[in-house]
CSV table of C-alpha atoms and ligand atoms in Angstrom, one decimal:
chain,number,residue,atom,x,y,z
B,1,UNK,CA,3.6,225.9,-118.9
B,2,UNK,CA,6.4,223.4,-118.9
B,3,UNK,CA,4.1,220.8,-117.2
B,4,UNK,CA,1.6,221.2,-120.0
B,5,UNK,CA,4.2,220.8,-122.7
B,6,UNK,CA,5.3,217.6,-121.2
B,7,UNK,CA,1.8,216.0,-121.0
B,8,UNK,CA,1.3,213.5,-123.8
B,9,UNK,CA,-2.1,213.3,-125.7
B,10,UNK,CA,-4.2,210.6,-124.3
B,11,UNK,CA,-7.3,209.2,-126.0
B,12,UNK,CA,-8.9,212.6,-126.5
B,13,UNK,CA,-8.0,213.1,-130.2
B,14,UNK,CA,-9.4,209.6,-131.0
B,15,UNK,CA,-12.7,210.3,-129.1
B,16,UNK,CA,-13.1,213.6,-130.9
B,17,UNK,CA,-12.2,212.2,-134.3
B,18,UNK,CA,-14.8,209.4,-133.9
B,19,UNK,CA,-17.5,211.7,-132.7
B,20,UNK,CA,-17.0,214.5,-135.4
B,21,UNK,CA,-19.8,214.6,-138.0
B,22,UNK,CA,-17.4,214.4,-140.9
B,23,UNK,CA,-13.7,214.3,-141.8
B,24,UNK,CA,-12.0,217.7,-141.9
B,25,UNK,CA,-14.8,219.2,-139.8
B,26,UNK,CA,-14.3,222.6,-138.2
B,27,UNK,CA,-13.6,222.4,-134.5
B,28,UNK,CA,-13.8,225.1,-131.9
B,29,UNK,CA,-11.6,224.0,-129.0
B,30,UNK,CA,-12.3,225.8,-125.8
B,31,UNK,CA,-9.4,225.9,-123.3
B,32,UNK,CA,-6.8,224.5,-125.7
B,33,UNK,CA,-3.7,225.0,-123.4
B,34,UNK,CA,-0.5,224.5,-125.3
B,35,UNK,CA,-2.2,222.4,-128.0
B,36,UNK,CA,-1.8,218.9,-126.5
B,37,UNK,CA,-5.1,217.9,-128.2
B,38,UNK,CA,-5.1,220.6,-130.9
B,39,UNK,CA,-2.0,219.2,-132.6
B,40,UNK,CA,-3.2,215.6,-133.1
B,41,UNK,CA,-6.5,217.0,-134.3
B,42,UNK,CA,-4.8,219.2,-136.9
B,43,UNK,CA,-2.7,216.3,-138.0
B,44,UNK,CA,-5.9,214.3,-138.6
B,45,UNK,CA,-7.1,217.0,-141.0
B,46,UNK,CA,-9.5,218.9,-138.8
B,47,UNK,CA,-9.6,222.7,-139.1
B,48,UNK,CA,-9.2,223.9,-135.5
B,49,UNK,CA,-9.8,227.2,-133.9
B,50,UNK,CA,-8.1,227.1,-130.5
B,51,UNK,CA,-9.3,229.4,-127.7
B,52,UNK,CA,-7.5,230.1,-124.4
B,53,UNK,CA,-7.3,233.0,-122.0
B,54,UNK,CA,-3.5,232.5,-121.6
B,55,UNK,CA,-1.3,234.1,-124.2
B,56,UNK,CA,1.6,232.1,-123.1
B,57,UNK,CA,-0.3,228.9,-123.7
B,58,UNK,CA,-1.5,230.0,-127.1
B,59,UNK,CA,2.0,230.9,-128.2
B,60,UNK,CA,2.8,227.2,-128.3
B,61,UNK,CA,-0.2,226.2,-130.5
B,62,UNK,CA,0.7,225.4,-134.1
B,63,UNK,CA,-1.4,224.7,-137.2
B,64,UNK,CA,-4.6,226.2,-135.7
B,65,UNK,CA,-6.1,229.6,-135.7
B,66,UNK,CA,-5.7,230.9,-132.1
B,67,UNK,CA,-8.1,233.2,-130.2
B,68,UNK,CA,-7.1,234.9,-127.0
B,69,UNK,CA,-10.3,235.1,-124.9
B,70,UNK,CA,-12.1,233.8,-121.9
B,71,UNK,CA,-14.5,231.0,-122.9
B,72,UNK,CA,-17.3,232.8,-121.2
B,73,UNK,CA,-16.9,236.0,-123.2
B,74,UNK,CA,-16.3,234.4,-126.6
B,75,UNK,CA,-18.5,235.6,-129.3
B,76,UNK,CA,-16.9,234.9,-132.7
B,77,UNK,CA,-20.1,235.2,-134.7
B,78,UNK,CA,-19.3,231.9,-136.4
B,79,UNK,CA,-20.6,228.4,-136.1
B,80,UNK,CA,-18.6,225.2,-136.0
B,81,UNK,CA,-19.2,221.5,-136.8
B,82,UNK,CA,-17.7,220.6,-133.4
B,83,UNK,CA,-17.4,222.6,-130.2
B,84,UNK,CA,-15.0,220.9,-127.8
B,85,UNK,CA,-15.3,221.6,-124.1
B,86,UNK,CA,-12.8,219.2,-122.6
B,87,UNK,CA,-10.4,219.1,-119.6
B,88,UNK,CA,-13.4,218.7,-117.2
B,89,UNK,CA,-14.1,222.4,-117.4
B,90,UNK,CA,-17.8,221.7,-117.1
B,91,UNK,CA,-17.1,220.5,-113.6
B,92,UNK,CA,-16.1,224.0,-112.5
B,93,UNK,CA,-17.2,224.7,-108.9
B,94,UNK,CA,-18.8,228.0,-110.0
B,95,UNK,CA,-22.4,227.4,-111.3
B,96,UNK,CA,-22.4,230.8,-113.1
B,97,UNK,CA,-19.2,229.9,-115.0
B,98,UNK,CA,-20.6,226.5,-115.9
B,99,UNK,CA,-23.7,228.1,-117.4
B,100,UNK,CA,-21.6,230.6,-119.3
B,101,UNK,CA,-19.3,227.8,-120.7
B,102,UNK,CA,-22.3,225.9,-122.0
B,103,UNK,CA,-23.8,229.1,-123.4
B,104,UNK,CA,-20.6,229.6,-125.4
B,105,UNK,CA,-20.9,226.1,-126.7
B,106,UNK,CA,-24.5,226.7,-127.9
B,107,UNK,CA,-23.6,230.1,-129.4
B,108,UNK,CA,-20.9,228.5,-131.6
B,109,UNK,CA,-22.3,225.2,-132.6
B,110,UNK,CA,-23.8,224.8,-136.1
B,111,UNK,CA,-27.4,223.7,-136.3
B,112,UNK,CA,-26.3,220.3,-137.5
B,113,UNK,CA,-23.1,220.3,-135.3
B,114,UNK,CA,-22.1,218.6,-132.1
B,115,UNK,CA,-20.8,219.7,-128.7
B,116,UNK,CA,-18.3,217.3,-127.2
B,117,UNK,CA,-17.9,217.5,-123.4
B,118,UNK,CA,-15.3,215.7,-121.2
B,119,UNK,CA,-16.5,215.5,-117.7
B,120,UNK,CA,-15.7,213.7,-114.4
B,121,UNK,CA,-17.1,210.2,-114.4
B,122,UNK,CA,-18.9,208.5,-111.5
B,123,UNK,CA,-16.6,207.5,-108.7
B,124,UNK,CA,-13.8,209.8,-109.9
B,125,UNK,CA,-12.8,210.5,-106.3
B,126,UNK,CA,-13.9,207.3,-104.6
B,127,UNK,CA,-10.5,205.8,-104.4
B,128,UNK,CA,-7.8,208.4,-103.3
B,129,UNK,CA,-4.9,208.5,-104.0
B,130,UNK,CA,-5.7,207.5,-107.6
B,131,UNK,CA,-2.6,207.2,-109.8
B,132,UNK,CA,-2.3,207.0,-113.5
B,133,UNK,CA,0.8,206.4,-115.6
B,134,UNK,CA,0.9,208.6,-118.6
B,135,UNK,CA,0.7,207.2,-122.1
B,136,UNK,CA,4.3,208.0,-122.8
B,137,UNK,CA,5.2,205.8,-119.8
B,138,UNK,CA,7.5,208.6,-118.4
B,139,UNK,CA,5.3,210.6,-116.1
B,140,UNK,CA,2.7,209.8,-113.5
B,141,UNK,CA,-0.4,211.7,-112.5
B,142,UNK,CA,-2.0,211.2,-109.1
B,143,UNK,CA,-5.1,212.7,-107.4
B,144,UNK,CA,-3.4,212.8,-104.0
B,145,UNK,CA,-6.2,214.2,-102.0
B,146,UNK,CA,-9.9,215.1,-102.4
B,147,UNK,CA,-12.2,216.6,-99.8
B,148,UNK,CA,-15.9,217.4,-100.0
B,149,UNK,CA,-16.0,220.9,-98.7
B,150,UNK,CA,-19.8,221.4,-99.2
B,151,UNK,CA,-22.3,219.1,-100.7
B,152,UNK,CA,-21.2,218.3,-104.3
B,153,UNK,CA,-18.1,220.6,-104.2
B,154,UNK,CA,-14.7,219.1,-103.8
B,155,UNK,CA,-11.2,220.5,-103.1
B,156,UNK,CA,-8.7,218.3,-104.8
B,157,UNK,CA,-4.9,218.0,-105.2
B,158,UNK,CA,-3.2,216.6,-108.2
B,159,UNK,CA,0.5,215.7,-108.5
B,160,UNK,CA,2.4,215.3,-111.7
B,161,UNK,CA,5.6,213.4,-111.2
B,162,UNK,CA,8.4,213.0,-113.7
B,163,UNK,CA,11.9,211.6,-113.2
B,164,UNK,CA,13.3,215.2,-113.0
B,165,UNK,CA,10.4,217.3,-111.9
B,166,UNK,CA,7.2,217.4,-109.8
B,167,UNK,CA,4.2,219.8,-110.0
B,168,UNK,CA,1.3,220.1,-107.6
B,169,UNK,CA,-2.0,221.7,-108.5
B,170,UNK,CA,-5.1,222.5,-106.3
B,171,UNK,CA,-8.5,222.7,-107.9
B,172,UNK,CA,-12.2,222.6,-107.0
B,173,UNK,CA,-14.8,220.6,-108.9
B,174,UNK,CA,-18.5,220.2,-108.7
B,175,UNK,CA,-19.8,216.7,-109.0
B,176,UNK,CA,-22.2,216.3,-111.9
B,177,UNK,CA,-24.0,213.0,-111.9
B,178,UNK,CA,-25.5,212.0,-115.3
B,179,UNK,CA,-29.0,213.4,-114.4
B,180,UNK,CA,-27.5,216.8,-113.2
B,181,UNK,CA,-25.3,217.0,-116.2
B,182,UNK,CA,-28.2,216.4,-118.6
B,183,UNK,CA,-30.2,219.0,-116.7
B,184,UNK,CA,-27.3,221.5,-117.0
B,185,UNK,CA,-27.2,220.8,-120.7
B,186,UNK,CA,-31.0,221.3,-121.0
B,187,UNK,CA,-30.8,224.6,-119.1
B,188,UNK,CA,-28.2,225.8,-121.7
B,189,UNK,CA,-30.3,224.8,-124.7
B,190,UNK,CA,-28.5,221.6,-125.4
B,191,UNK,CA,-29.6,218.0,-125.2
B,192,UNK,CA,-27.6,214.8,-124.6
B,193,UNK,CA,-27.2,212.8,-127.8
B,194,UNK,CA,-25.0,210.0,-126.4
B,195,UNK,CA,-22.3,209.1,-123.9
B,196,UNK,CA,-19.3,208.2,-126.0
B,197,UNK,CA,-17.3,206.2,-123.6
B,198,UNK,CA,-18.5,203.5,-121.1
B,199,UNK,CA,-17.5,205.6,-118.1
B,200,UNK,CA,-19.7,208.5,-119.4
B,201,UNK,CA,-16.7,210.8,-119.2
B,202,UNK,CA,-17.2,211.9,-122.9
B,203,UNK,CA,-20.6,213.1,-124.0
B,204,UNK,CA,-22.0,214.4,-127.2
B,205,UNK,CA,-24.7,217.0,-127.1
B,206,UNK,CA,-26.8,218.7,-129.8
B,207,UNK,CA,-28.6,222.0,-129.9
B,208,UNK,CA,-32.1,221.4,-128.7
T,1,LIG,C1,-5.9,222.0,-117.7
T,1,LIG,S1,-5.5,222.9,-119.1
T,1,LIG,C2,-5.9,221.8,-120.4
T,1,LIG,C3,-5.5,222.3,-121.7
T,1,LIG,C4,-5.9,221.3,-122.9
T,1,LIG,N1,-7.4,221.3,-123.0
T,1,LIG,C5,-5.4,220.0,-122.7
T,1,LIG,O1,-6.1,219.0,-122.6
T,1,LIG,O2,-4.1,219.8,-122.7
T,1,LIG,C6,-6.9,224.1,-119.1
T,1,LIG,C7,-6.7,225.2,-120.1
T,1,LIG,O3,-7.9,225.9,-120.2
T,1,LIG,C8,-7.7,227.3,-120.0
T,1,LIG,N2,-8.9,227.8,-119.4
T,1,LIG,C9,-9.5,227.4,-118.3
T,1,LIG,N3,-10.6,228.1,-118.0
T,1,LIG,C10,-10.7,229.0,-119.0
T,1,LIG,C11,-11.7,230.0,-119.3
T,1,LIG,N4,-12.7,230.2,-118.5
T,1,LIG,N5,-11.5,230.7,-120.5
T,1,LIG,C12,-10.4,230.5,-121.3
T,1,LIG,N6,-9.5,229.5,-121.1
T,1,LIG,C13,-9.6,228.8,-119.9
T,1,LIG,C14,-6.4,227.5,-119.2
T,1,LIG,O4,-5.8,228.7,-119.5
T,1,LIG,C15,-5.6,226.2,-119.6
T,1,LIG,O5,-4.8,226.5,-120.7
């Protein structure tokens, strides 16, 4: 929890704001954490519904309606201008979970709305360790190891280093090249509209 409260917002709020269909759009943010991206979106005038399965995370979210739920089981019976599936959740190692995450996106996006997905780009794990200084200049994040444990599935370690603290996380990801990503979207009833960043990390999809 403390780690997440320390992480500064990166370029995510700007990417979302540029890709939203209109100012003040309704946004369904899936896996919002402590509101690192939620809060800048609220400040920009978007109406955010923030979903997370962790009550401790949700307690930190301000200015947005919060919903305690797994993403897979979410069924609000509402449609949103923007459904946001960020934090590389689409790269989950579990194919069933991936299908369920994308199904939730389709279930909640308005007919003229957009689904915004943040995914691992090509070559994400080509150079390890890969280190990144955070936008606030205080912390560093590094992918310190990454091993392909079966074709397409990786076991990774990420370290967050601050002057007074250090966190290590282990996570698995499934590589999704552009064609496989677009196929996964199609299977979920979505179609790629555009890649929003040159590295193809951010994508906008529409209901097909
Ligand atoms: C890495 S954190 C990122 C949080 C936030 N998106 C950000 O960028 O700061 C991922 C968050 O998604 C939540 N999460 C992951 N998988 C989930 C799922 N299947 N259903 C609901 N929440 C999930 C976790 O509880 C966690 O708060």
